[in-house]
């Protein structure tokens, strides 16, 4: 029964996604394939941006940690 329910949910999801992409296609006046390619390209760009932000966040945290360590070391010397 669970497999049947999951299949039904997947079908409904797929139909809704297709309707959404088809609507986008009509609004843009493009082919369905071009709309899908555009969506995939946009998702890849967003993923790359997210990865860059994560990398910068790690650098900032490391820099912050080094600055704090340096300040603590200077306080110990005085």
PDB file of C-alpha atoms in Angstrom:
ATOM      1  CA  UNK A   1       0.000   0.000   0.000  1.00  0.00           C
ATOM      2  CA  UNK A   2       2.852   2.416   0.841  1.00  0.00           C
ATOM      3  CA  UNK A   3       4.445   1.815  -2.573  1.00  0.00           C
ATOM      4  CA  UNK A   4       1.148   2.561  -4.272  1.00  0.00           C
ATOM      5  CA  UNK A   5       0.745   5.775  -2.268  1.00  0.00           C
ATOM      6  CA  UNK A   6       4.312   6.878  -3.078  1.00  0.00           C
ATOM      7  CA  UNK A   7       3.736   6.173  -6.764  1.00  0.00           C
ATOM      8  CA  UNK A   8       0.596   8.304  -6.682  1.00  0.00           C
ATOM      9  CA  UNK A   9       2.394  11.160  -4.899  1.00  0.00           C
ATOM     10  CA  UNK A  10       5.257  11.001  -7.407  1.00  0.00           C
ATOM     11  CA  UNK A  11       2.756  11.074 -10.278  1.00  0.00           C
ATOM     12  CA  UNK A  12       0.960  14.109  -8.854  1.00  0.00           C
ATOM     13  CA  UNK A  13       4.308  15.856  -8.271  1.00  0.00           C
ATOM     14  CA  UNK A  14       5.479  15.103 -11.806  1.00  0.00           C
ATOM     15  CA  UNK A  15       2.227  16.346 -13.304  1.00  0.00           C
ATOM     16  CA  UNK A  16       2.406  19.575 -11.305  1.00  0.00           C
ATOM     17  CA  UNK A  17       6.030  20.167 -12.318  1.00  0.00           C
ATOM     18  CA  UNK A  18       5.197  19.539 -15.964  1.00  0.00           C
ATOM     19  CA  UNK A  19       2.266  21.971 -15.775  1.00  0.00           C
ATOM     20  CA  UNK A  20       4.527  24.595 -14.169  1.00  0.00           C
ATOM     21  CA  UNK A  21       7.221  24.210 -16.831  1.00  0.00           C
ATOM     22  CA  UNK A  22       4.628  24.200 -19.595  1.00  0.00           C
ATOM     23  CA  UNK A  23       3.157  27.451 -18.236  1.00  0.00           C
ATOM     24  CA  UNK A  24       6.654  29.006 -18.117  1.00  0.00           C
ATOM     25  CA  UNK A  25       7.199  27.853 -21.699  1.00  0.00           C
ATOM     26  CA  UNK A  26       4.007  29.534 -22.866  1.00  0.00           C
ATOM     27  CA  UNK A  27       4.854  32.767 -21.026  1.00  0.00           C
ATOM     28  CA  UNK A  28       8.350  32.899 -22.516  1.00  0.00           C
ATOM     29  CA  UNK A  29       7.371  31.790 -25.993  1.00  0.00           C
ATOM     30  CA  UNK A  30      10.136  29.174 -25.956  1.00  0.00           C
ATOM     31  CA  UNK A  31      10.284  25.485 -26.621  1.00  0.00           C
ATOM     32  CA  UNK A  32       9.799  23.142 -23.708  1.00  0.00           C
ATOM     33  CA  UNK A  33      13.380  21.896 -24.078  1.00  0.00           C
ATOM     34  CA  UNK A  34      14.792  25.437 -23.928  1.00  0.00           C
ATOM     35  CA  UNK A  35      12.796  26.228 -20.797  1.00  0.00           C
ATOM     36  CA  UNK A  36      14.135  23.097 -19.112  1.00  0.00           C
ATOM     37  CA  UNK A  37      17.709  23.957 -20.155  1.00  0.00           C
ATOM     38  CA  UNK A  38      17.252  27.462 -18.744  1.00  0.00           C
ATOM     39  CA  UNK A  39      15.968  26.072 -15.429  1.00  0.00           C
ATOM     40  CA  UNK A  40      18.891  23.632 -15.182  1.00  0.00           C
ATOM     41  CA  UNK A  41      21.407  26.397 -15.959  1.00  0.00           C
ATOM     42  CA  UNK A  42      19.850  28.668 -13.336  1.00  0.00           C
ATOM     43  CA  UNK A  43      19.975  25.884 -10.745  1.00  0.00           C
ATOM     44  CA  UNK A  44      23.655  25.237 -11.511  1.00  0.00           C
ATOM     45  CA  UNK A  45      24.482  28.951 -11.167  1.00  0.00           C
ATOM     46  CA  UNK A  46      22.645  29.112  -7.848  1.00  0.00           C
ATOM     47  CA  UNK A  47      24.525  26.039  -6.615  1.00  0.00           C
ATOM     48  CA  UNK A  48      27.870  27.581  -7.616  1.00  0.00           C
ATOM     49  CA  UNK A  49      26.983  30.817  -5.825  1.00  0.00           C
ATOM     50  CA  UNK A  50      25.961  28.858  -2.733  1.00  0.00           C
ATOM     51  CA  UNK A  51      29.271  26.956  -2.769  1.00  0.00           C
ATOM     52  CA  UNK A  52      31.210  30.234  -3.063  1.00  0.00           C
ATOM     53  CA  UNK A  53      29.283  31.722  -0.146  1.00  0.00           C
ATOM     54  CA  UNK A  54      30.018  28.653   1.972  1.00  0.00           C
ATOM     55  CA  UNK A  55      33.706  28.904   1.072  1.00  0.00           C
ATOM     56  CA  UNK A  56      33.815  32.598   1.975  1.00  0.00           C
ATOM     57  CA  UNK A  57      32.043  31.881   5.247  1.00  0.00           C
ATOM     58  CA  UNK A  58      34.736  29.326   6.142  1.00  0.00           C
ATOM     59  CA  UNK A  59      37.479  31.815   5.293  1.00  0.00           C
ATOM     60  CA  UNK A  60      35.832  34.515   7.421  1.00  0.00           C
ATOM     61  CA  UNK A  61      35.439  32.132  10.369  1.00  0.00           C
ATOM     62  CA  UNK A  62      39.089  31.065  10.102  1.00  0.00           C
ATOM     63  CA  UNK A  63      40.252  34.679   9.846  1.00  0.00           C
ATOM     64  CA  UNK A  64      38.107  35.625  12.814  1.00  0.00           C
ATOM     65  CA  UNK A  65      39.581  32.770  14.813  1.00  0.00           C
ATOM     66  CA  UNK A  66      43.140  33.812  13.942  1.00  0.00           C
ATOM     67  CA  UNK A  67      42.439  37.434  14.899  1.00  0.00           C
ATOM     68  CA  UNK A  68      40.975  36.375  18.261  1.00  0.00           C
ATOM     69  CA  UNK A  69      43.969  34.110  18.902  1.00  0.00           C
ATOM     70  CA  UNK A  70      46.335  36.980  18.090  1.00  0.00           C
ATOM     71  CA  UNK A  71      44.455  39.356  20.398  1.00  0.00           C
ATOM     72  CA  UNK A  72      44.522  36.828  23.225  1.00  0.00           C
ATOM     73  CA  UNK A  73      48.246  36.260  22.701  1.00  0.00           C
ATOM     74  CA  UNK A  74      48.887  40.033  22.818  1.00  0.00           C
ATOM     75  CA  UNK A  75      46.855  40.355  26.025  1.00  0.00           C
ATOM     76  CA  UNK A  76      48.915  37.574  27.633  1.00  0.00           C
ATOM     77  CA  UNK A  77      52.191  39.355  26.784  1.00  0.00           C
ATOM     78  CA  UNK A  78      51.160  42.658  28.365  1.00  0.00           C
TER      79      UNK A  78
END
